């Protein structure tokens, strides 16, 4: 009932009942996700019963569905002045994302690299440059950040979130009001909304298997409890698999459980929620590949002999369990089977109440604690011929020759033709421990007048990240799940001078130990003015203050543990037990204004301009640069577009631009055999077009299209290096494509019990791995093809089968971030990260 908090849900047959409706003329609104909403005015007499029937029509793009993200109140997508995509659970199941970042592929304007496995993936919004991760994109769960900073090294926010059957819908805003309703989110705001239980008990159990030893079980159940005024929902999952790229041990295992309890009142509700997550996941890094082009300025990528580009990984059982001596007279026991291992405990709550005269209040809070471990094999330098590597090592260490053996074997062998490629690769055995805490609270008040809706509120967040980094280097053969190698350096008489040890070339070449805390205070206001029934204007602003404090351990370099038989303990880097404090604070502001005009029924035009910001995070100082003042990044954005909803066609299309100053690139690069962090700054400007179309040409047939065209370019990017002046003004921003999109065709047979089938094709344009746009350091464009089907074998039982990357395309998502990111170094043998090879998943679901 419009203007009240009265509402209900229909049963499976579409029947509903509303009681205690005030007498007089009332407007009823019926809505359903995926259908066009409908209103009907009825007159209610005292003690009388009124019947009102609705026949809803399909809304292909759900433009008339209500959204709550990036807005002060629930509003139809069609009438909003932001670019927003909504995805319900059915579409999430149909997409079958490998991880939460993979789900964001369906959002136009987003470029996603989801090839890292369950977590550690990257999302770019509308061409805004970044090193990777979610730097300018906030990921929220039920209206609050999963973690306050969406990008910390080894803690991309997707590491802390998992999708399961407890999800109701996902809403993704690009640009616009994201800068008003979230901290440090100028690129966008993704909000995943959980189920909260309906009027009737309902649930589902889903079993999923895959051809990579995947076993996963999901469940969700919700409904009334303790009477009709109480609702509950509980869901979660458990899974185990070897990963599409099999390291010869279980790559992913663990699960989560989450629950909420709601108490309903006549004028609002109170809700509490809790979640526990404990998972171990493999992290996929760039793998060895070969550029077979005869022209060094061209790129033609193929698999290396002995290494499967679709299924191989440099993570292996051989290197899984290691012992590393350290300068503090300890031996660290590390295990790759721990992988990326977040353990998360969170508790939160929410209340919402309406009062007289159009006033309402909403408060949301969450407390989160997480223990994070991150253990993985990282790519360092490109693969090289084993004999060339050995001789170069002998020359540097004063030897005459060398010989190889496999670790744990004393039998020498000739590596020249090993594995069909004769190559070796030095990789990083990196271990990070990073406990996290976060408490956040959002309080807002709203006032609804006849033609105006005002919201104002305050936000507070306190969060911490304590981190301990220990990086070592090992030598591997080049093959799937490789073995470690040892190389001995010999004198002219054939005697051993020195050697690697247990495959390690350096036991500690990078170290970090820091304790970091931050506090954020923000105030915001947002006003929507309904100028007329067809014209809306809104404006919002946010002011924010943040303080960052911490202590960073001073490094001690060039440490030698004194073992004369190996050089692995030479030139080590470790902590000095001395700490330097830092204390910095920042303030900034965001402003956004938009409009929406209904041109004709079902066709709305919108426009928006925004000034957003992103403050620094702990990475600015945790590396030791504690005296750096740092600075916020300011982003100016504009967009204009249309939204069209009809019974068989839904269209969203927009032109956008962004202007960005002071982009900070923090690259970990190999210099002289050691890993160092290099910071650079630049500006950028991007113009682009994004579109989302759903067309229902005939009964049962559905066509979905997503497309983005953009031209992200550097500006004000000049610097001096080695006495040489370099300028990259006008170059394309590294790792970003100009064109990307997908086309999906789905058909549901109009026969009871018949299956539904679909197939989608994805195109990603070429990208440069370096700022200089070196032709030989380019990642080629690629096409990915998927297909799937669903069959409801009974009213409550469904089967899903899906095949991914059917053609086994070697689609590269990134090059080697440790090599040539400023000026690329074209090579025959490279490291790059491809998408996962062809794999299959099947699921059986029971609904009740």
Coordinates of N, CA and C in Angstrom, one line a residue, residues 377-587:
X377 N 52.8 -19.1 -4.9 CA 54.0 -19.0 -5.8 C 53.8 -17.9 -6.8
X378 N 54.6 -16.9 -6.8 CA 54.5 -15.7 -7.6 C 55.5 -15.7 -8.8
X379 N 55.1 -15.2 -9.9 CA 56.0 -15.1 -11.0 C 57.0 -14.0 -10.7
X380 N 58.2 -14.2 -11.1 CA 59.2 -13.1 -11.0 C 59.7 -12.8 -12.4
X381 N 60.9 -13.3 -12.7 CA 61.4 -13.0 -14.1 C 60.9 -14.0 -15.1
X382 N 61.1 -13.7 -16.4 CA 60.6 -14.6 -17.4 C 61.4 -15.9 -17.4
X383 N 60.9 -17.0 -17.9 CA 61.7 -18.2 -18.1 C 62.9 -18.0 -19.0
X384 N 64.0 -18.7 -18.7 CA 65.2 -18.6 -19.5 C 65.8 -20.0 -19.7
X385 N 66.6 -20.2 -20.7 CA 67.2 -21.5 -20.9 C 68.1 -21.9 -19.6
X386 N 68.0 -23.1 -19.2 CA 68.6 -23.5 -18.0 C 70.1 -23.3 -18.0
X387 N 70.7 -23.6 -19.1 CA 72.2 -23.5 -19.2 C 72.6 -22.0 -19.2
X388 N 71.8 -21.2 -19.8 CA 72.1 -19.7 -19.8 C 72.0 -19.2 -18.4
X389 N 71.0 -19.6 -17.6 CA 70.8 -19.2 -16.2 C 72.0 -19.7 -15.4
X390 N 72.3 -21.0 -15.6 CA 73.4 -21.5 -14.8 C 74.7 -20.8 -15.0
X391 N 75.1 -20.6 -16.3 CA 76.3 -19.9 -16.6 C 76.4 -18.5 -16.1
X392 N 75.2 -17.8 -16.3 CA 75.2 -16.4 -15.7 C 75.4 -16.4 -14.2
X393 N 74.8 -17.4 -13.5 CA 75.0 -17.5 -12.1 C 76.4 -17.8 -11.7
X394 N 77.0 -18.7 -12.5 CA 78.4 -19.0 -12.3 C 79.3 -17.8 -12.5
X395 N 79.1 -17.0 -13.5 CA 79.9 -15.8 -13.8 C 79.7 -14.8 -12.6
X396 N 78.5 -14.6 -12.1 CA 78.3 -13.7 -11.0 C 78.9 -14.1 -9.7
X397 N 79.0 -15.4 -9.5 CA 79.5 -15.9 -8.2 C 80.9 -16.4 -8.2
X398 N 81.6 -16.1 -9.3 CA 83.0 -16.4 -9.4 C 83.3 -17.9 -9.7
X399 N 82.4 -18.6 -10.4 CA 82.6 -20.0 -10.7 C 83.0 -20.2 -12.2
X400 N 83.4 -21.4 -12.5 CA 83.7 -21.7 -13.9 C 82.6 -22.5 -14.6
X401 N 81.8 -23.3 -13.9 CA 80.8 -24.0 -14.5 C 79.7 -24.3 -13.5
X402 N 78.7 -25.2 -13.8 CA 77.6 -25.4 -13.0 C 77.0 -26.8 -13.3
X403 N 76.2 -27.3 -12.4 CA 75.4 -28.5 -12.7 C 74.1 -28.5 -11.9
X404 N 73.1 -29.1 -12.5 CA 71.8 -29.2 -11.9 C 71.4 -30.5 -11.3
X405 N 70.6 -30.5 -10.3 CA 69.9 -31.7 -9.8 C 68.6 -31.3 -9.3
X406 N 67.7 -32.2 -9.2 CA 66.4 -32.0 -8.6 C 66.6 -31.9 -7.1
X407 N 65.8 -31.0 -6.4 CA 65.9 -31.0 -5.0 C 65.5 -32.3 -4.4
X408 N 66.2 -32.7 -3.3 CA 66.0 -34.0 -2.7 C 66.6 -35.2 -3.5
X409 N 67.4 -34.8 -4.5 CA 68.2 -35.8 -5.3 C 69.6 -35.3 -5.5
X410 N 70.5 -36.2 -5.4 CA 71.9 -35.8 -5.6 C 72.4 -36.2 -7.0
X411 N 71.6 -36.7 -7.8 CA 72.0 -37.1 -9.2 C 71.9 -35.9 -10.2
X412 N 73.0 -35.5 -10.7 CA 73.0 -34.4 -11.7 C 72.3 -34.9 -13.0
X413 N 71.8 -33.9 -13.7 CA 71.2 -34.1 -15.0 C 71.4 -33.0 -15.9
X414 N 71.3 -33.2 -17.2 CA 71.5 -32.2 -18.2 C 70.1 -31.5 -18.5
X415 N 70.0 -30.3 -18.2 CA 68.6 -29.6 -18.3 C 68.3 -29.1 -19.7
X416 N 69.2 -29.3 -20.6 CA 69.1 -28.6 -21.9 C 67.8 -29.0 -22.6
X417 N 67.3 -30.2 -22.5 CA 66.1 -30.7 -23.2 C 65.0 -31.1 -22.2
X418 N 65.2 -30.7 -20.9 CA 64.2 -31.2 -19.9 C 62.8 -30.6 -20.2
X419 N 61.8 -31.5 -20.1 CA 60.4 -31.1 -20.3 C 60.1 -30.6 -21.7
X420 N 61.0 -30.9 -22.6 CA 60.8 -30.4 -24.0 C 61.0 -28.9 -24.2
X421 N 61.5 -28.2 -23.2 CA 61.7 -26.8 -23.4 C 63.1 -26.3 -22.8
X422 N 63.7 -27.1 -21.9 CA 65.0 -26.8 -21.4 C 65.1 -25.4 -20.7
X423 N 64.0 -25.0 -20.1 CA 63.9 -23.8 -19.4 C 63.8 -23.9 -17.9
X424 N 64.2 -22.9 -17.2 CA 64.0 -22.8 -15.7 C 63.3 -21.4 -15.5
X425 N 62.7 -21.3 -14.3 CA 62.1 -20.1 -13.9 C 62.3 -19.9 -12.4
X426 N 62.7 -18.7 -12.1 CA 62.9 -18.3 -10.7 C 61.6 -17.7 -10.2
X427 N 61.0 -18.2 -9.2 CA 59.7 -17.8 -8.8 C 59.7 -17.4 -7.3
X428 N 58.7 -16.7 -6.8 CA 58.7 -16.2 -5.5 C 57.8 -17.1 -4.6
X429 N 58.3 -17.6 -3.5 CA 57.5 -18.3 -2.5 C 57.2 -17.2 -1.4
X430 N 56.0 -16.6 -1.6 CA 55.6 -15.5 -0.8 C 54.6 -15.9 0.3
X431 N 54.9 -15.4 1.5 CA 54.0 -15.7 2.7 C 53.7 -14.4 3.4
X432 N 52.4 -14.2 3.6 CA 51.9 -13.0 4.2 C 50.9 -13.3 5.3
X433 N 51.0 -12.7 6.5 CA 50.0 -12.8 7.5 C 49.4 -11.5 7.8
X434 N 48.1 -11.4 7.8 CA 47.5 -10.0 7.8 C 46.1 -10.1 8.6
X435 N 46.2 -10.0 10.0 CA 44.9 -9.9 10.7 C 44.2 -8.6 10.5
X436 N 42.9 -8.6 10.4 CA 42.1 -7.4 10.1 C 41.0 -7.2 11.1
X437 N 40.7 -6.0 11.4 CA 39.4 -5.7 12.1 C 38.7 -4.5 11.4
X438 N 37.4 -4.4 11.7 CA 36.6 -3.3 11.1 C 35.3 -3.2 11.9
X439 N 35.0 -2.0 12.3 CA 33.7 -1.7 12.8 C 33.2 -0.5 12.0
X440 N 32.0 -0.6 11.5 CA 31.4 0.5 10.7 C 29.9 0.7 11.1
X441 N 29.5 2.0 11.1 CA 28.2 2.3 11.5 C 27.7 3.4 10.6
X442 N 26.5 3.2 10.0 CA 25.9 4.2 9.1 C 24.5 4.6 9.7
X443 N 24.3 5.9 10.0 CA 23.1 6.4 10.6 C 22.5 7.4 9.6
X444 N 21.2 7.3 9.2 CA 20.7 8.2 8.3 C 19.2 8.5 8.7
X445 N 18.8 9.8 8.5 CA 17.4 10.2 8.7 C 16.9 10.7 7.3
X446 N 15.6 10.5 7.1 CA 14.9 10.8 5.9 C 13.6 11.5 6.2
X447 N 13.3 12.4 5.3 CA 12.0 13.2 5.3 C 11.4 13.2 3.9
X448 N 10.1 12.8 3.9 CA 9.4 12.7 2.6 C 8.3 13.7 2.6
X449 N 8.5 14.7 1.7 CA 7.4 15.7 1.5 C 6.6 15.3 0.3
X450 N 5.7 16.1 -0.2 CA 4.8 15.8 -1.3 C 5.6 15.6 -2.6
X451 N 6.7 16.4 -2.8 CA 7.5 16.3 -4.0 C 9.0 16.4 -3.7
X452 N 9.3 16.0 -2.5 CA 10.8 16.1 -2.2 C 11.1 15.0 -1.2
X453 N 12.3 14.4 -1.3 CA 12.8 13.4 -0.4 C 14.2 13.8 0.0
X454 N 14.4 14.0 1.3 CA 15.7 14.4 1.8 C 16.3 13.4 2.7
X455 N 17.5 13.0 2.5 CA 18.2 12.1 3.4 C 19.5 12.7 3.9
X456 N 19.8 12.6 5.2 CA 21.1 13.1 5.7 C 21.6 12.2 6.7
X457 N 22.9 12.0 6.9 CA 23.3 11.0 7.9 C 24.8 11.2 8.2
X458 N 25.3 10.2 9.0 CA 26.7 10.2 9.4 C 27.2 8.8 9.3
X459 N 28.5 8.7 9.1 CA 29.2 7.4 8.9 C 30.5 7.4 9.7
X460 N 30.7 6.3 10.4 CA 31.9 6.1 11.1 C 32.5 4.7 10.9
X461 N 33.8 4.6 10.7 CA 34.4 3.3 10.6 C 35.8 3.4 11.2
X462 N 36.1 2.3 11.9 CA 37.5 2.2 12.4 C 38.0 0.8 12.0
X463 N 39.2 0.7 11.5 CA 39.7 -0.5 10.9 C 41.2 -0.6 11.1
X464 N 41.7 -1.8 11.0 CA 43.1 -2.1 11.3 C 43.6 -3.2 10.3
X465 N 44.9 -3.2 10.1 CA 45.5 -4.3 9.3 C 47.0 -4.4 9.9
X466 N 47.2 -5.5 10.5 CA 48.6 -5.8 10.9 C 49.2 -6.8 9.9
X467 N 50.4 -6.5 9.4 CA 50.9 -7.3 8.3 C 52.3 -7.7 8.6
X468 N 52.6 -8.9 8.1 CA 53.9 -9.5 8.2 C 54.2 -10.2 6.8
X469 N 55.1 -9.6 6.1 CA 55.5 -10.2 4.7 C 56.8 -10.8 4.8
X470 N 56.9 -12.0 4.2 CA 58.2 -12.7 4.1 C 58.2 -13.3 2.7
X471 N 59.1 -12.8 1.8 CA 59.2 -13.2 0.4 C 60.6 -14.0 0.3
X472 N 60.5 -15.1 -0.3 CA 61.7 -15.9 -0.7 C 61.6 -16.2 -2.2
X473 N 62.7 -16.7 -2.7 CA 62.8 -17.1 -4.1 C 63.3 -18.5 -4.3
X474 N 62.6 -19.2 -5.2 CA 63.0 -20.6 -5.5 C 63.2 -20.8 -7.0
X475 N 63.9 -21.9 -7.4 CA 64.2 -22.2 -8.8 C 63.4 -23.4 -9.2
X476 N 62.7 -23.3 -10.3 CA 61.8 -24.4 -10.7 C 62.2 -24.8 -12.2
X477 N 61.9 -26.0 -12.5 CA 61.8 -26.4 -13.9 C 60.5 -25.8 -14.5
X478 N 60.3 -25.9 -15.8 CA 59.1 -25.3 -16.4 C 58.3 -26.5 -16.9
X479 N 57.3 -26.8 -16.1 CA 56.3 -27.8 -16.5 C 55.1 -27.6 -15.6
X480 N 54.0 -28.4 -15.8 CA 52.9 -28.3 -14.9 C 53.3 -28.8 -13.5
X481 N 52.9 -28.0 -12.5 CA 53.2 -28.4 -11.1 C 54.6 -28.8 -11.0
X482 N 55.6 -27.9 -11.2 CA 57.0 -28.2 -11.4 C 57.7 -28.7 -10.1
X483 N 58.9 -29.3 -10.3 CA 59.7 -29.6 -9.2 C 60.8 -28.5 -9.0
X484 N 61.2 -28.4 -7.8 CA 62.3 -27.5 -7.5 C 63.6 -28.0 -8.0
X485 N 64.5 -27.1 -8.4 CA 65.8 -27.4 -8.9 C 66.9 -26.8 -7.9
X486 N 68.0 -27.6 -7.8 CA 69.2 -27.0 -7.2 C 70.3 -26.9 -8.2
X487 N 71.1 -25.8 -8.2 CA 72.2 -25.6 -9.1 C 73.4 -25.4 -8.3
X488 N 74.5 -26.1 -8.6 CA 75.8 -26.0 -7.9 C 76.7 -25.2 -8.8
X489 N 77.5 -24.3 -8.2 CA 78.5 -23.5 -8.9 C 79.8 -24.2 -8.6
X490 N 80.5 -24.5 -9.7 CA 81.8 -25.3 -9.6 C 83.0 -24.4 -10.0
X491 N 84.1 -24.8 -9.4 CA 85.4 -24.1 -9.8 C 86.0 -24.9 -11.0
X492 N 87.1 -24.4 -11.5 CA 87.7 -25.1 -12.7 C 88.1 -26.5 -12.5
X493 N 88.3 -26.9 -11.2 CA 88.6 -28.3 -10.9 C 87.3 -29.2 -10.7
X494 N 86.1 -28.5 -10.8 CA 84.9 -29.3 -10.6 C 84.4 -29.4 -9.2
X495 N 85.1 -28.6 -8.3 CA 84.6 -28.6 -6.9 C 83.5 -27.6 -6.7
X496 N 82.6 -27.9 -5.8 CA 81.5 -27.0 -5.5 C 81.9 -25.8 -4.7
X497 N 81.6 -24.7 -5.2 CA 81.9 -23.4 -4.5 C 80.7 -23.0 -3.6
X498 N 79.6 -23.0 -4.2 CA 78.3 -22.6 -3.5 C 77.2 -23.2 -4.3
X499 N 76.0 -23.1 -3.7 CA 74.8 -23.7 -4.4 C 73.6 -23.1 -3.8
X500 N 72.5 -23.4 -4.6 CA 71.2 -23.1 -4.0 C 70.9 -24.1 -2.8
X501 N 69.9 -24.0 -2.1 CA 69.6 -24.9 -1.0 C 68.1 -25.2 -1.0
X502 N 67.8 -26.5 -1.1 CA 66.4 -26.9 -1.2 C 65.6 -26.2 -2.2
X503 N 66.3 -25.8 -3.3 CA 65.6 -25.0 -4.4 C 65.6 -23.6 -4.2
X504 N 66.0 -23.1 -3.0 CA 65.9 -21.6 -2.7 C 67.2 -20.9 -3.3
X505 N 66.9 -19.8 -3.9 CA 68.0 -18.9 -4.4 C 68.2 -17.8 -3.4
X506 N 67.2 -17.4 -2.6 CA 67.3 -16.4 -1.6 C 66.2 -16.7 -0.5
X507 N 66.6 -16.8 0.7 CA 65.6 -17.1 1.8 C 64.7 -15.9 2.2
X508 N 65.2 -14.7 1.9 CA 64.4 -13.6 2.3 C 64.9 -12.3 1.6
X509 N 64.2 -12.1 0.4 CA 64.6 -10.9 -0.3 C 63.6 -9.7 -0.2
X510 N 62.6 -9.9 0.6 CA 61.6 -8.8 0.8 C 61.0 -9.1 2.1
X511 N 60.8 -8.0 2.9 CA 60.3 -8.1 4.3 C 59.4 -6.9 4.6
X512 N 58.3 -7.1 5.3 CA 57.5 -6.0 5.8 C 56.9 -6.4 7.1
X513 N 56.9 -5.5 8.1 CA 56.2 -5.7 9.4 C 55.7 -4.4 9.8
X514 N 54.3 -4.3 9.8 CA 53.7 -3.0 10.2 C 52.4 -3.2 10.9
X515 N 52.1 -2.2 11.7 CA 50.8 -2.2 12.5 C 50.1 -1.0 12.1
X516 N 48.9 -1.1 11.5 CA 48.2 0.0 10.9 C 46.7 0.1 11.4
X517 N 46.3 1.3 11.8 CA 44.9 1.6 12.2 C 44.4 2.9 11.5
X518 N 43.1 3.0 11.3 CA 42.6 4.2 10.7 C 41.2 4.4 11.2
X519 N 40.8 5.7 11.2 CA 39.4 6.1 11.6 C 38.8 7.0 10.6
X520 N 37.6 6.8 10.2 CA 36.9 7.5 9.2 C 35.6 8.1 9.8
X521 N 35.4 9.4 9.6 CA 34.2 10.1 9.9 C 33.7 10.8 8.6
X522 N 32.4 10.6 8.4 CA 31.8 11.2 7.2 C 30.4 11.7 7.5
X523 N 30.0 12.8 6.8 CA 28.6 13.3 6.8 C 28.2 13.4 5.4
X524 N 26.9 13.1 5.1 CA 26.4 13.2 3.8 C 25.0 13.6 3.8
X525 N 24.6 14.2 2.7 CA 23.2 14.6 2.5 C 22.8 14.4 1.0
X526 N 21.5 14.0 0.8 CA 21.1 13.7 -0.6 C 19.6 14.2 -0.7
X527 N 19.3 14.9 -1.7 CA 17.9 15.4 -1.8 C 17.4 15.1 -3.3
X528 N 16.2 14.6 -3.3 CA 15.6 14.3 -4.6 C 14.3 15.2 -4.7
X529 N 14.2 15.9 -5.8 CA 13.1 16.8 -6.0 C 12.3 16.4 -7.2
X530 N 11.1 16.0 -6.9 CA 10.2 15.6 -8.0 C 9.5 16.9 -8.6
X531 N 10.2 17.4 -9.6 CA 9.7 18.7 -10.2 C 8.3 18.5 -10.8
X532 N 8.1 17.4 -11.4 CA 6.8 17.0 -11.9 C 6.7 15.5 -12.0
X533 N 5.6 15.0 -12.5 CA 5.4 13.5 -12.5 C 6.5 12.9 -13.5
X534 N 7.1 13.7 -14.4 CA 8.0 13.2 -15.4 C 9.4 13.7 -15.2
X535 N 9.7 14.6 -14.3 CA 11.0 15.2 -14.2 C 11.5 15.2 -12.7
X536 N 12.7 14.6 -12.5 CA 13.3 14.5 -11.2 C 14.7 15.1 -11.2
X537 N 15.0 15.8 -10.2 CA 16.4 16.3 -10.0 C 16.9 15.9 -8.6
X538 N 18.2 15.5 -8.6 CA 18.7 15.2 -7.3 C 20.1 15.7 -7.1
X539 N 20.5 16.0 -5.9 CA 21.9 16.4 -5.6 C 22.3 15.9 -4.3
X540 N 23.6 15.5 -4.2 CA 24.1 14.9 -2.9 C 25.5 15.3 -2.7
X541 N 25.9 15.3 -1.5 CA 27.3 15.7 -1.1 C 27.8 14.8 0.1
X542 N 29.1 14.7 0.1 CA 29.7 14.0 1.2 C 31.0 14.7 1.6
X543 N 31.2 14.9 2.9 CA 32.5 15.3 3.4 C 33.1 14.3 4.3
X544 N 34.4 14.1 4.3 CA 35.0 12.9 5.0 C 36.3 13.3 5.6
X545 N 36.6 12.8 6.7 CA 37.8 13.0 7.4 C 38.4 11.7 7.8
X546 N 39.7 11.4 7.6 CA 40.2 10.1 8.0 C 41.6 10.4 8.6
X547 N 42.0 9.6 9.6 CA 43.3 9.6 10.1 C 43.9 8.2 10.1
X548 N 45.2 8.2 9.8 CA 45.9 6.9 9.7 C 47.1 6.9 10.6
X549 N 47.2 5.8 11.4 CA 48.3 5.7 12.3 C 49.0 4.4 12.2
X550 N 50.2 4.3 12.5 CA 50.9 3.0 12.5 C 52.3 3.0 12.9
X551 N 52.9 1.8 12.9 CA 54.3 1.7 13.2 C 54.9 0.7 12.2
X552 N 56.0 1.0 11.6 CA 56.6 0.2 10.5 C 58.0 -0.2 11.0
X553 N 58.4 -1.5 10.9 CA 59.7 -1.9 11.3 C 60.7 -1.5 10.2
X554 N 61.8 -1.0 10.7 CA 62.9 -0.5 9.8 C 63.6 -1.8 9.3
X555 N 64.0 -1.8 8.0 CA 64.6 -3.0 7.4 C 66.1 -3.0 7.7
X556 N 66.6 -4.2 7.7 CA 68.1 -4.4 7.7 C 68.4 -5.3 6.5
X557 N 69.3 -4.8 5.7 CA 69.6 -5.5 4.4 C 71.0 -6.0 4.4
X558 N 71.2 -6.9 3.4 CA 72.6 -7.5 3.2 C 72.9 -8.5 4.3
X559 N 72.0 -9.1 4.9 CA 72.3 -10.1 6.0 C 72.8 -11.4 5.4
X560 N 73.8 -12.0 6.1 CA 74.4 -13.3 5.7 C 74.3 -14.2 6.9
X561 N 73.6 -15.3 6.8 CA 73.5 -16.2 7.9 C 74.8 -17.1 8.1
X562 N 75.7 -17.0 7.2 CA 77.0 -17.6 7.4 C 77.1 -19.1 7.0
X563 N 76.2 -19.6 6.2 CA 76.3 -21.0 5.7 C 77.1 -20.9 4.4
X564 N 78.3 -21.4 4.4 CA 79.2 -21.3 3.3 C 78.8 -22.2 2.1
X565 N 78.0 -23.1 2.4 CA 77.6 -24.1 1.3 C 76.6 -23.6 0.4
X566 N 76.0 -22.5 0.7 CA 74.9 -21.9 -0.1 C 74.9 -20.4 -0.2
X567 N 74.4 -19.9 -1.3 CA 74.2 -18.4 -1.4 C 72.7 -18.0 -1.1
X568 N 71.9 -19.0 -0.7 CA 70.5 -18.7 -0.4 C 70.3 -17.9 0.8
X569 N 71.3 -17.9 1.7 CA 71.2 -17.2 3.0 C 72.1 -15.9 2.9
X570 N 72.6 -15.5 1.7 CA 73.3 -14.3 1.5 C 72.3 -13.2 1.1
X571 N 72.7 -12.0 1.4 CA 72.0 -10.8 1.0 C 70.5 -10.8 1.3
X572 N 70.2 -11.2 2.5 CA 68.9 -11.3 3.0 C 68.4 -10.0 3.5
X573 N 67.1 -9.8 3.5 CA 66.4 -8.6 4.1 C 65.5 -9.0 5.2
X574 N 65.6 -8.3 6.3 CA 64.8 -8.7 7.5 C 64.5 -7.5 8.3
X575 N 63.8 -7.6 9.4 CA 63.5 -6.5 10.3 C 64.6 -6.3 11.3
X576 N 64.8 -5.0 11.7 CA 65.8 -4.6 12.6 C 65.4 -4.5 14.0
X577 N 64.1 -4.8 14.3 CA 63.4 -4.7 15.6 C 63.3 -3.2 16.0
X578 N 63.5 -2.3 15.1 CA 63.3 -0.9 15.4 C 62.1 -0.4 14.5
X579 N 61.2 0.4 15.1 CA 60.0 0.8 14.4 C 59.9 2.3 14.3
X580 N 59.3 2.7 13.2 CA 59.1 4.1 13.0 C 57.6 4.4 12.9
X581 N 57.1 5.4 13.6 CA 55.7 5.6 13.6 C 55.3 6.5 12.5
X582 N 54.0 6.5 12.1 CA 53.5 7.5 11.2 C 52.1 7.9 11.7
X583 N 51.7 9.1 11.3 CA 50.4 9.7 11.7 C 50.0 10.7 10.7
X584 N 49.1 10.4 9.9 CA 48.6 11.3 8.8 C 47.1 11.4 8.8
X585 N 46.6 12.6 8.4 CA 45.2 12.7 8.3 C 44.8 13.5 7.0
X586 N 43.6 13.2 6.6 CA 43.1 13.8 5.3 C 41.6 14.2 5.4
X587 N 41.2 15.1 4.6 CA 39.8 15.4 4.5 C 39.5 15.7 3.0

